């Protein structure tokens, strides 16, 4: 780690030093060279003017001596020419051997009364010179300064820049080595801390007193570790509580992952299978019941709560299976043992059926003898009244026993329904025809609304007629004040919904959830007066449920009531099917 940090720091330092050197070379060096050139030119101008002044004023020395002295004093080559361009004196060459200078740029400016400046290579020496000429009476003077010294100064500056960059690089190596060692040591502590946390040691801590970015990262990681440790402790506590709760349940619970493998099971599941389920093994290796497996698979696949009934998980026992999807995939299944409940329910149904069956004969005898006595003339009026009371109550008990027998047969599945494709319009018409005269006796108008012309349902005609009978009788008895009862049907999703609506006093909302319970009455006194048994709606509910339909009630006080039930729509006939009848 340290070597990698060192190399990165060195690359950064090298880049900074290189960019700095190039910047100095392109900016400072150029400015410095330009400034030096301007300074040389300015000094040479002043010396050229002083040279011209001495040539004008000095009468004690010869022109050659003045030229030599000024050239030496200026550190430059001095030249004097006449107006024709002939060289009169030169500090470094024989004037007689020199060419005419009249057309030199600096002399042309000097002849014009100005200080002339030019920069070019000397034909004599072959090196660049800066030439400055000044006018004098009878000609001009010129100083020529070699610019090779600027190039020497440039090379010295480049050499100094190189050695300075090299020294900076050496210093950067030392700084990078120290910094990388320091940073690597701090980062190594953070990495070690992270490895401990990744290994599951949430008690690991990292202390940092530095306030820089690495110190802030270390402090944030330490704070995160503390938070994770606290959260993990809470999760473990919750998990233990949940396991204790699930293990204390009598129901069996098993959880399956998205891959179909068992993740967890409570002790109830251990007792059910007579051995602990194998964790991380496929569910089918632990439980082989097809209904149970299908429910779990559907819950996991479709993310919906699925219910099923299982009879083969444990011999002689029946379980209600409820499978619910888990957020991360998979499903959890709860198995509730219904064996004892179903046994008691069967015992209850058998008892009711047996008692009802046994009561039919004596009740029939009581009715028969009572009616015989009532037919005898000359009986005392009080005796006839008593006999009429006996007859009415015997008839009511007979109806009650018949309804109990019917309900017991429907609940137990003993009653078989002949499920066929039946026209919804025919079911409505049969119900209206059967009860039109009865409705007139109640002074009620029985109306029909058909919104499903040409539609059919899968139903047992006689059983559905019994449902209509119970609902219409209920409407006529309890809602006659509305003077109108409406029968109708309409299409809904997956089926046809039939309804019986009255316009009577309505039913309070607190009674609606219990209307289809056995013997439940909204107005008990009125029910007894009308001769009702309290089983009509319960019978209607179980018949509809046996048809795989639903039934419900809607009502509002003073606005009437509606009883609605749904039957599955008939599927289109398949050619060659022969009209097969489904038995339920």
Coordinates of C-alpha atoms in Angstrom, one line a residue:
X1 CA 0.0 0.0 0.0
X2 CA 2.8 2.4 1.0
X3 CA 4.6 1.9 -2.4
X4 CA 1.4 2.6 -4.3
X5 CA 0.8 5.8 -2.4
X6 CA 4.4 6.8 -2.8
X7 CA 4.3 6.3 -6.6
X8 CA 1.1 8.3 -6.9
X9 CA 2.5 11.1 -4.8
X10 CA 5.7 11.1 -6.9
X11 CA 3.7 11.2 -10.1
X12 CA 1.8 14.2 -8.7
X13 CA 4.9 16.0 -7.6
X14 CA 6.7 15.3 -10.9
X15 CA 3.7 16.6 -12.8
X16 CA 3.6 19.8 -10.7
X17 CA 7.4 20.4 -11.0
X18 CA 7.3 19.8 -14.7
X19 CA 4.4 22.1 -15.3
X20 CA 6.1 24.7 -13.1
X21 CA 9.4 24.5 -15.1
X22 CA 7.7 24.7 -18.4
X23 CA 5.6 27.7 -17.2
X24 CA 8.8 29.5 -16.1
X25 CA 10.5 28.7 -19.3
X26 CA 7.5 30.0 -21.4
X27 CA 6.7 33.1 -19.3
X28 CA 9.3 34.2 -16.8
X29 CA 12.3 33.4 -19.1
X30 CA 10.8 35.2 -22.0
X31 CA 9.9 38.2 -20.0
X32 CA 13.4 38.2 -18.4
X33 CA 15.0 38.0 -21.9
X34 CA 12.9 40.9 -23.2
X35 CA 13.6 43.0 -20.2
X36 CA 17.4 42.4 -20.5
X37 CA 17.2 43.2 -24.2
X38 CA 15.4 46.5 -23.5
X39 CA 17.8 47.4 -20.8
X40 CA 20.8 46.8 -23.1
X41 CA 19.2 48.9 -25.8
X42 CA 18.4 51.7 -23.4
X43 CA 22.0 51.7 -22.0
X44 CA 23.4 51.6 -25.6
X45 CA 21.3 54.5 -26.6
X46 CA 22.6 56.6 -23.8
X47 CA 26.2 55.6 -24.5
X48 CA 25.7 56.3 -28.2
X49 CA 24.5 59.8 -27.4
X50 CA 27.5 60.4 -25.1
X51 CA 29.8 59.1 -27.9
X52 CA 28.2 61.6 -30.3
X53 CA 28.6 64.4 -27.8
X54 CA 32.3 63.6 -27.3
X55 CA 33.0 63.5 -31.0
X56 CA 31.4 66.9 -31.3
X57 CA 33.2 68.4 -28.2
X58 CA 36.6 66.7 -27.9
X59 CA 39.3 68.6 -29.7
X60 CA 42.2 67.3 -27.7
X61 CA 42.2 63.7 -29.0
X62 CA 42.1 62.4 -32.4
X63 CA 38.9 60.8 -33.8
X64 CA 40.5 57.4 -33.7
X65 CA 41.5 57.7 -30.0
X66 CA 38.0 59.0 -29.1
X67 CA 36.5 56.0 -31.0
X68 CA 38.7 53.5 -29.3
X69 CA 38.1 55.0 -25.8
X70 CA 34.3 55.1 -26.2
X71 CA 34.2 51.6 -27.6
X72 CA 36.2 50.3 -24.6
X73 CA 34.1 52.3 -22.1
X74 CA 30.8 51.0 -23.6
X75 CA 32.1 47.4 -24.0
X76 CA 31.0 47.7 -27.6
X77 CA 32.4 48.3 -31.1
X78 CA 32.5 52.0 -31.9
X79 CA 32.3 53.4 -35.5
X80 CA 32.3 56.9 -37.0
X81 CA 31.3 57.7 -40.6
X82 CA 30.9 60.8 -42.8
X83 CA 27.7 61.8 -44.6
X84 CA 28.7 59.7 -47.6
X85 CA 28.9 56.5 -45.5
X86 CA 32.7 56.3 -45.5
X87 CA 34.1 54.9 -42.3
X88 CA 36.3 57.5 -40.6
X89 CA 37.2 55.5 -37.5
X90 CA 36.5 52.1 -35.9
X91 CA 37.5 50.7 -32.6
X92 CA 38.1 47.1 -33.9
X93 CA 39.0 47.4 -37.6
X94 CA 41.0 49.4 -40.1
X95 CA 38.6 52.0 -41.6
X96 CA 40.3 51.9 -45.0
X97 CA 39.3 48.2 -45.4
X98 CA 35.7 48.7 -44.4
X99 CA 32.8 49.0 -46.9
X100 CA 30.5 52.0 -47.2
X101 CA 27.9 52.2 -44.4
X102 CA 25.6 54.8 -45.8
X103 CA 22.8 52.3 -46.4
X104 CA 22.9 50.6 -43.0
X105 CA 19.4 51.0 -41.4
X106 CA 20.7 52.6 -38.2
X107 CA 22.8 55.2 -40.2
X108 CA 19.9 56.0 -42.4
X109 CA 17.9 57.0 -39.3
X110 CA 20.8 58.9 -37.9
X111 CA 21.2 60.9 -41.1
X112 CA 17.6 61.8 -40.6
X113 CA 18.4 63.4 -37.3
X114 CA 17.2 60.4 -35.1
X115 CA 18.8 57.7 -33.1
X116 CA 18.8 54.6 -35.3
X117 CA 18.5 51.1 -33.9
X118 CA 18.9 47.8 -35.7
X119 CA 19.7 44.2 -34.8
X120 CA 21.4 41.8 -37.2
X121 CA 24.4 39.5 -37.6
X122 CA 27.7 41.1 -38.3
X123 CA 29.2 40.3 -41.7
X124 CA 32.6 40.5 -40.2
X125 CA 32.2 38.4 -37.1
X126 CA 29.1 36.4 -37.9
X127 CA 27.4 36.9 -34.5
X128 CA 24.2 38.9 -33.7
X129 CA 24.8 42.6 -32.8
X130 CA 22.6 45.4 -31.5
X131 CA 23.4 48.5 -33.5
X132 CA 22.6 52.1 -32.2
X133 CA 23.6 55.1 -34.3
X134 CA 23.4 58.8 -33.4
X135 CA 23.8 61.9 -35.6
X136 CA 26.8 64.3 -35.4
X137 CA 27.8 67.2 -37.5
X138 CA 29.6 65.9 -40.5
X139 CA 28.3 62.3 -40.2
X140 CA 27.2 59.8 -37.5
X141 CA 28.5 57.6 -34.8
X142 CA 27.5 54.0 -33.9
X143 CA 27.9 51.5 -31.1
X144 CA 27.6 47.8 -31.8
X145 CA 26.9 45.5 -28.8
X146 CA 27.2 41.7 -29.2
X147 CA 24.0 39.9 -28.2
X148 CA 25.8 36.6 -27.6
X149 CA 25.9 37.6 -23.9
X150 CA 22.1 37.3 -23.8
X151 CA 22.3 33.7 -25.1
X152 CA 24.9 32.9 -22.5
X153 CA 22.7 34.4 -19.8
X154 CA 19.8 32.3 -21.2
X155 CA 21.8 29.1 -21.0
X156 CA 22.8 30.0 -17.4
X157 CA 19.2 30.6 -16.5
X158 CA 18.1 27.3 -18.1
X159 CA 20.9 25.5 -16.2
X160 CA 19.8 27.1 -12.9
X161 CA 16.1 26.2 -13.7
X162 CA 17.2 22.6 -14.3
X163 CA 19.2 22.3 -11.1
X164 CA 16.4 24.0 -9.2
X165 CA 13.8 21.5 -10.6
X166 CA 16.2 18.6 -9.7
X167 CA 16.5 19.9 -6.2
X168 CA 12.7 20.2 -5.9
X169 CA 12.3 16.7 -7.2
X170 CA 14.7 15.3 -4.7
X171 CA 12.9 17.2 -2.0
X172 CA 9.6 15.9 -3.4
X173 CA 10.9 12.3 -3.1
X174 CA 11.7 12.8 0.5
X175 CA 8.3 14.4 1.2
X176 CA 6.4 11.8 -0.8
X177 CA 8.2 9.0 1.1
X178 CA 7.3 10.5 4.5
X179 CA 3.8 11.4 3.5
X180 CA 3.1 7.9 2.0
X181 CA 4.5 6.2 5.1
X182 CA 2.2 8.4 7.3
X183 CA -0.9 8.0 5.1
X184 CA -0.3 4.3 4.5
X185 CA -0.1 3.7 8.2
X186 CA -3.4 5.4 8.9
X187 CA -5.1 3.7 5.9
X188 CA -3.8 0.4 7.0
X189 CA -5.5 0.9 10.4
X190 CA -8.8 1.6 8.6
X191 CA -8.4 -1.5 6.3
X192 CA -7.7 -3.7 9.3
X193 CA -10.8 -2.2 11.1
X194 CA -12.9 -2.9 8.0
X195 CA -11.6 -6.5 7.7
X196 CA -12.6 -7.1 11.3
X197 CA -16.1 -5.7 10.7
X198 CA -16.5 -7.7 7.5
X199 CA -15.5 -10.9 9.4
X200 CA -18.4 -10.2 11.8
X201 CA -16.5 -8.5 14.7
X202 CA -18.8 -5.6 15.2
X203 CA -17.0 -4.6 18.4
X204 CA -14.0 -3.5 16.4
X205 CA -13.2 0.2 16.8
X206 CA -10.9 2.7 15.2
X207 CA -9.8 5.8 17.1
X208 CA -8.6 8.9 15.2
X209 CA -7.7 12.3 16.8
X210 CA -6.9 13.9 13.4
X211 CA -9.3 16.4 11.9
X212 CA -8.3 15.9 8.3
X213 CA -10.3 14.0 5.7
X214 CA -8.8 10.6 6.6
X215 CA -9.6 11.3 10.3
X216 CA -13.2 12.2 9.3
X217 CA -13.5 9.0 7.3
X218 CA -12.2 7.0 10.3
X219 CA -14.6 8.7 12.7
X220 CA -17.5 8.1 10.3
X221 CA -16.6 4.4 10.0
X222 CA -16.3 4.1 13.7
X223 CA -19.7 5.7 14.2
X224 CA -21.2 3.4 11.5
X225 CA -19.8 0.3 13.2
X226 CA -21.4 1.4 16.5
X227 CA -24.7 1.9 14.7
X228 CA -24.4 -1.4 12.9
X229 CA -23.6 -3.2 16.2
X230 CA -26.6 -1.6 17.9
X231 CA -28.9 -2.5 14.9
X232 CA -27.6 -6.0 14.8
X233 CA -28.2 -6.4 18.5
X234 CA -31.8 -5.2 18.0
X235 CA -32.3 -7.6 15.0
X236 CA -30.9 -10.5 17.0
X237 CA -33.2 -9.7 19.9
X238 CA -36.2 -9.4 17.5
X239 CA -35.2 -12.7 15.8
X240 CA -35.0 -14.5 19.2
X241 CA -38.4 -13.1 20.2
X242 CA -39.9 -14.1 16.8
X243 CA -38.4 -17.6 17.1
X244 CA -39.7 -18.0 20.6
X245 CA -43.2 -16.8 19.4
X246 CA -43.2 -19.1 16.4
X247 CA -41.9 -22.1 18.4
X248 CA -44.7 -21.6 21.0
X249 CA -47.4 -21.8 18.3
X250 CA -49.4 -24.9 17.9
X251 CA -49.5 -24.3 14.1
X252 CA -46.6 -25.5 12.0
X253 CA -44.6 -22.8 10.2
X254 CA -42.0 -23.3 7.5
X255 CA -40.1 -20.6 5.4
X256 CA -38.9 -21.3 1.9
X257 CA -36.4 -19.1 0.0
X258 CA -36.7 -17.8 -3.6
X259 CA -34.6 -20.9 -4.7
X260 CA -37.2 -23.3 -3.2
X261 CA -35.0 -24.4 -0.3
X262 CA -36.1 -24.5 3.3
X263 CA -34.7 -21.6 5.3
X264 CA -36.4 -22.1 8.7
X265 CA -39.1 -24.1 10.4
X266 CA -40.6 -24.0 13.9
X267 CA -40.9 -26.8 16.4
X268 CA -44.5 -27.4 15.3
X269 CA -43.1 -28.4 11.9
X270 CA -40.6 -30.7 13.6
X271 CA -43.4 -32.5 15.5
X272 CA -45.6 -32.7 12.4
X273 CA -42.9 -34.4 10.2
X274 CA -41.5 -36.4 13.2
X275 CA -38.1 -35.1 12.4
X276 CA -36.5 -31.6 11.9
X277 CA -36.7 -30.4 8.3
X278 CA -33.4 -30.3 6.5
X279 CA -32.4 -26.7 6.1
X280 CA -31.1 -25.5 2.7
X281 CA -32.7 -28.6 1.2
X282 CA -35.4 -28.4 -1.5
X283 CA -38.9 -28.2 0.1
X284 CA -40.0 -31.3 -1.8
X285 CA -37.4 -33.3 0.0
X286 CA -39.1 -32.5 3.3
X287 CA -42.8 -32.3 2.4
X288 CA -44.3 -34.2 -0.6
X289 CA -48.0 -33.2 -0.4
X290 CA -48.9 -31.8 -3.9
X291 CA -51.5 -29.4 -2.6
X292 CA -49.1 -27.9 -0.1
X293 CA -46.3 -27.6 -2.6
X294 CA -48.6 -26.0 -5.2
X295 CA -49.8 -23.4 -2.6
X296 CA -46.2 -22.5 -1.6
X297 CA -45.0 -22.3 -5.3
X298 CA -48.0 -20.1 -6.3
X299 CA -47.4 -17.7 -3.3
X300 CA -43.7 -17.4 -4.2
X301 CA -44.3 -17.1 -8.0
X302 CA -47.4 -14.8 -8.1
X303 CA -46.7 -12.9 -4.8
X304 CA -50.2 -13.5 -3.5
X305 CA -51.5 -15.2 -0.4
X306 CA -52.7 -18.7 -1.3
X307 CA -54.8 -21.2 0.7
X308 CA -55.2 -24.9 0.3
X309 CA -56.3 -28.0 2.1
X310 CA -53.9 -30.9 2.7
X311 CA -54.8 -34.5 3.8
X312 CA -51.5 -36.4 3.1
X313 CA -48.9 -34.6 5.1
X314 CA -49.7 -36.7 8.1
X315 CA -52.0 -39.8 7.8
X316 CA -55.5 -39.3 9.1
X317 CA -55.0 -35.5 9.7
X318 CA -56.3 -32.6 7.7
X319 CA -54.5 -29.2 7.5
X320 CA -55.5 -25.8 6.4
X321 CA -52.5 -24.3 4.5
X322 CA -51.9 -20.6 4.1
X323 CA -48.9 -19.5 2.1
X324 CA -47.8 -15.9 2.0
X325 CA -45.0 -14.3 -0.1
X326 CA -41.9 -12.9 1.6
X327 CA -40.5 -9.5 0.5
X328 CA -37.1 -10.9 -0.5
X329 CA -38.6 -13.8 -2.5
X330 CA -39.9 -17.1 -1.4
X331 CA -42.8 -17.8 0.8
X332 CA -43.8 -18.7 4.4
X333 CA -46.4 -21.4 5.0
X334 CA -48.6 -21.9 8.0
X335 CA -50.3 -25.3 8.5
X336 CA -53.3 -25.4 10.9
X337 CA -54.5 -28.8 12.1
X338 CA -58.2 -29.0 11.4
X339 CA -58.6 -32.6 12.2
X340 CA -60.3 -32.1 15.6
X341 CA -62.3 -29.1 14.3
X342 CA -63.6 -31.0 11.4
X343 CA -64.4 -34.0 13.6
X344 CA -66.4 -31.8 15.9
X345 CA -68.1 -30.1 13.0
X346 CA -69.0 -33.4 11.5
X347 CA -70.3 -34.6 14.9
X348 CA -72.4 -31.4 15.2
X349 CA -73.8 -31.8 11.7
X350 CA -74.6 -35.4 12.2
X351 CA -76.2 -34.6 15.5
X352 CA -78.4 -31.9 13.9
X353 CA -79.3 -34.1 11.0
X354 CA -80.1 -37.1 13.3
X355 CA -82.2 -35.0 15.7
X356 CA -84.0 -33.3 12.8
X357 CA -84.6 -36.6 11.2
X358 CA -85.9 -38.1 14.4
X359 CA -88.2 -35.1 15.0
X360 CA -89.9 -35.3 11.7
X361 CA -92.0 -38.3 12.5
X362 CA -93.4 -37.1 15.9
X363 CA -94.0 -33.6 14.5
X364 CA -95.8 -35.1 11.5
X365 CA -98.0 -37.1 13.9
X366 CA -98.7 -34.1 16.1
X367 CA -99.7 -32.1 13.0
X368 CA -101.9 -34.8 11.7
X369 CA -103.7 -35.5 15.0
X370 CA -104.1 -31.8 15.6
X371 CA -105.6 -31.2 12.2
X372 CA -107.9 -34.2 12.8
X373 CA -109.1 -32.7 16.1
X374 CA -109.7 -29.4 14.4
X375 CA -111.8 -31.0 11.8
X376 CA -114.1 -32.4 14.4
X377 CA -117.3 -30.3 14.8
X378 CA -118.7 -29.2 18.1
X379 CA -115.4 -28.6 19.9
X380 CA -115.2 -25.9 22.5
X381 CA -113.8 -22.7 21.2
X382 CA -111.0 -22.6 23.8
X383 CA -110.0 -26.2 22.9
X384 CA -109.9 -25.2 19.2
X385 CA -107.7 -22.2 20.0
X386 CA -105.3 -24.5 21.9
X387 CA -105.3 -27.0 19.1
X388 CA -104.6 -24.2 16.5
X389 CA -101.6 -23.0 18.6
X390 CA -100.3 -26.6 18.8
X391 CA -100.7 -27.0 15.0
X392 CA -98.9 -23.7 14.2
X393 CA -96.0 -24.5 16.5
X394 CA -95.8 -28.1 15.2
X395 CA -95.8 -26.7 11.6
X396 CA -93.0 -24.2 12.6
X397 CA -90.9 -27.0 14.1
X398 CA -91.4 -29.1 11.0
X399 CA -90.2 -26.2 8.8
X400 CA -87.2 -25.8 11.2
X401 CA -86.3 -29.5 11.1
X402 CA -86.5 -29.4 7.3
X403 CA -84.3 -26.4 7.1
X404 CA -81.8 -27.9 9.5
X405 CA -81.7 -31.1 7.4
X406 CA -81.2 -29.1 4.2
X407 CA -78.5 -27.0 5.8
X408 CA -76.7 -30.0 7.1
X409 CA -76.8 -31.8 3.8
X410 CA -75.4 -28.7 2.0
X411 CA -72.6 -28.1 4.5
X412 CA -71.5 -31.7 4.6
X413 CA -71.5 -32.0 0.8
X414 CA -74.0 -34.8 1.0
X415 CA -76.4 -32.9 -1.3
X416 CA -75.3 -33.2 -4.8
X417 CA -75.8 -30.4 -7.3
X418 CA -76.4 -31.0 -11.0
X419 CA -74.2 -28.1 -12.4
X420 CA -75.2 -27.3 -16.0
X421 CA -75.2 -24.3 -18.3
X422 CA -78.3 -22.4 -17.5
X423 CA -79.6 -19.2 -19.0
X424 CA -79.5 -16.3 -16.5
X425 CA -82.7 -14.9 -17.9
X426 CA -84.5 -18.2 -17.3
X427 CA -83.5 -18.3 -13.7
X428 CA -84.9 -14.8 -13.2
X429 CA -88.1 -15.7 -15.1
X430 CA -88.7 -18.9 -13.0
X431 CA -88.3 -16.9 -9.8
X432 CA -90.7 -14.2 -10.9
X433 CA -93.4 -16.7 -12.1
X434 CA -93.2 -18.7 -8.9
X435 CA -93.6 -15.7 -6.5
X436 CA -95.8 -13.3 -8.5
X437 CA -99.0 -14.6 -6.8
X438 CA -97.4 -14.6 -3.4
X439 CA -96.2 -11.1 -3.9
X440 CA -99.8 -10.0 -4.8
X441 CA -101.0 -11.5 -1.5
X442 CA -98.5 -9.2 0.2
X443 CA -99.7 -6.3 -2.0
X444 CA -96.2 -6.0 -3.4
X445 CA -95.2 -5.5 -7.1
X446 CA -92.6 -8.0 -8.1
X447 CA -90.5 -6.5 -11.0
X448 CA -87.7 -8.0 -13.1
X449 CA -84.6 -6.2 -14.5
X450 CA -82.5 -8.2 -17.0
X451 CA -79.1 -6.8 -18.0
X452 CA -77.7 -10.1 -19.1
X453 CA -79.7 -11.2 -22.2
X454 CA -78.2 -14.2 -23.8
X455 CA -75.8 -14.9 -20.9
X456 CA -75.5 -18.2 -19.1
X457 CA -74.1 -19.4 -15.8
X458 CA -73.0 -22.7 -14.4
X459 CA -75.6 -23.7 -11.8
X460 CA -78.1 -26.2 -10.5
X461 CA -81.5 -24.8 -11.6
X462 CA -83.4 -26.2 -8.5
X463 CA -80.8 -25.1 -6.0
X464 CA -80.6 -21.5 -7.4
X465 CA -84.4 -21.5 -7.4
X466 CA -84.2 -22.3 -3.7
X467 CA -81.8 -19.4 -3.2
X468 CA -84.2 -17.0 -4.9
X469 CA -87.1 -18.4 -2.9
X470 CA -85.3 -17.7 0.4
X471 CA -84.3 -14.2 -0.7
X472 CA -87.7 -13.2 -2.1
X473 CA -89.6 -14.6 0.9
X474 CA -87.2 -12.6 3.1
X475 CA -87.9 -9.4 1.1
X476 CA -91.7 -10.0 1.1
X477 CA -91.9 -10.6 4.9
X478 CA -89.6 -7.9 6.1
X479 CA -89.9 -5.2 3.4
X480 CA -93.6 -5.3 2.4
X481 CA -94.0 -1.6 3.3
X482 CA -91.9 -0.7 0.2
X483 CA -94.6 -2.1 -2.1
X484 CA -92.0 -3.1 -4.6
X485 CA -89.4 -5.9 -4.9
X486 CA -87.0 -6.0 -7.9
X487 CA -85.2 -9.0 -9.2
X488 CA -82.3 -8.5 -11.6
X489 CA -78.9 -9.6 -12.9
X490 CA -75.8 -7.9 -14.4
X491 CA -72.4 -8.9 -15.6
X492 CA -69.4 -8.7 -13.3
X493 CA -65.8 -9.8 -13.6
X494 CA -65.8 -13.6 -14.0
X495 CA -69.5 -14.2 -13.7
X496 CA -73.1 -12.9 -13.4
X497 CA -74.4 -11.1 -10.3
X498 CA -78.1 -11.6 -9.4
X499 CA -79.8 -9.4 -6.9
X500 CA -83.1 -9.1 -5.0
X501 CA -83.8 -5.5 -3.9
X502 CA -86.6 -4.2 -1.7
X503 CA -87.6 -0.7 -0.7
X504 CA -88.5 -1.3 2.9
X505 CA -87.1 0.1 6.1
X506 CA -83.6 -1.2 5.5
X507 CA -81.1 -2.9 7.9
X508 CA -78.7 -1.1 10.2
X509 CA -75.0 -1.5 9.2
X510 CA -74.0 -3.4 12.4
X511 CA -76.3 -6.3 11.4
X512 CA -74.9 -6.7 7.9
X513 CA -71.8 -8.8 8.7
X514 CA -74.0 -11.4 10.6
X515 CA -77.0 -11.7 8.3
X516 CA -76.0 -15.1 6.9
X517 CA -75.3 -16.7 10.3
X518 CA -77.6 -19.5 11.5
X519 CA -80.6 -18.3 13.5
X520 CA -79.5 -14.6 13.4
X521 CA -82.5 -12.2 13.2
X522 CA -82.5 -8.5 13.0
X523 CA -86.1 -8.3 14.4
X524 CA -86.6 -11.5 16.5
X525 CA -90.2 -10.7 17.5
X526 CA -91.3 -10.1 13.9
X527 CA -89.4 -13.1 12.7
X528 CA -91.3 -15.4 15.0
X529 CA -94.6 -13.8 14.1
X530 CA -93.9 -14.4 10.4
X531 CA -93.0 -18.0 11.0
X532 CA -89.3 -17.7 9.9
X533 CA -86.7 -20.2 11.0
X534 CA -83.7 -18.0 10.8
X535 CA -81.9 -20.5 8.5
X536 CA -83.0 -19.2 5.0
X537 CA -80.1 -16.9 4.4
X538 CA -77.6 -19.4 5.8
X539 CA -78.9 -22.1 3.4
X540 CA -78.7 -19.6 0.5
X541 CA -75.1 -18.8 1.4
X542 CA -74.0 -22.4 1.5
X543 CA -75.7 -23.2 -1.8
X544 CA -74.0 -20.2 -3.5
X545 CA -70.6 -21.2 -2.0
X546 CA -71.0 -24.7 -3.3
X547 CA -71.4 -23.2 -6.7
X548 CA -68.1 -21.3 -6.2
X549 CA -69.9 -18.0 -6.0
X550 CA -70.2 -15.2 -3.4
X551 CA -73.1 -13.7 -1.6
X552 CA -73.5 -10.4 0.2
X553 CA -76.0 -7.8 1.5
X554 CA -76.2 -4.1 1.0
X555 CA -78.6 -1.9 3.0
X556 CA -79.1 1.6 4.4
X557 CA -81.8 2.6 6.9
X558 CA -85.0 3.9 5.3
X559 CA -83.6 3.2 1.8
X560 CA -84.3 -0.5 1.5
X561 CA -82.0 -3.6 1.2
X562 CA -80.4 -5.6 -1.6
X563 CA -79.1 -9.2 -1.4
X564 CA -76.7 -10.0 -4.2
X565 CA -75.0 -13.3 -5.2
X566 CA -72.6 -14.1 -8.0
X567 CA -72.4 -17.3 -10.1
X568 CA -69.6 -18.3 -12.5
X569 CA -70.3 -17.5 -16.1
X570 CA -70.6 -20.5 -18.4
X571 CA -67.6 -21.1 -20.6
X572 CA -68.2 -21.2 -24.4
X573 CA -69.2 -24.7 -25.4
X574 CA -66.4 -26.8 -26.9
X575 CA -67.4 -28.6 -30.1
X576 CA -67.9 -32.3 -29.5
X577 CA -68.1 -32.0 -25.7
X578 CA -71.5 -33.5 -25.6
X579 CA -72.8 -31.2 -22.9
X580 CA -71.1 -33.0 -20.1
X581 CA -72.6 -32.4 -16.6
X582 CA -70.4 -31.4 -13.7
X583 CA -71.2 -33.1 -10.4
X584 CA -70.4 -31.3 -7.2

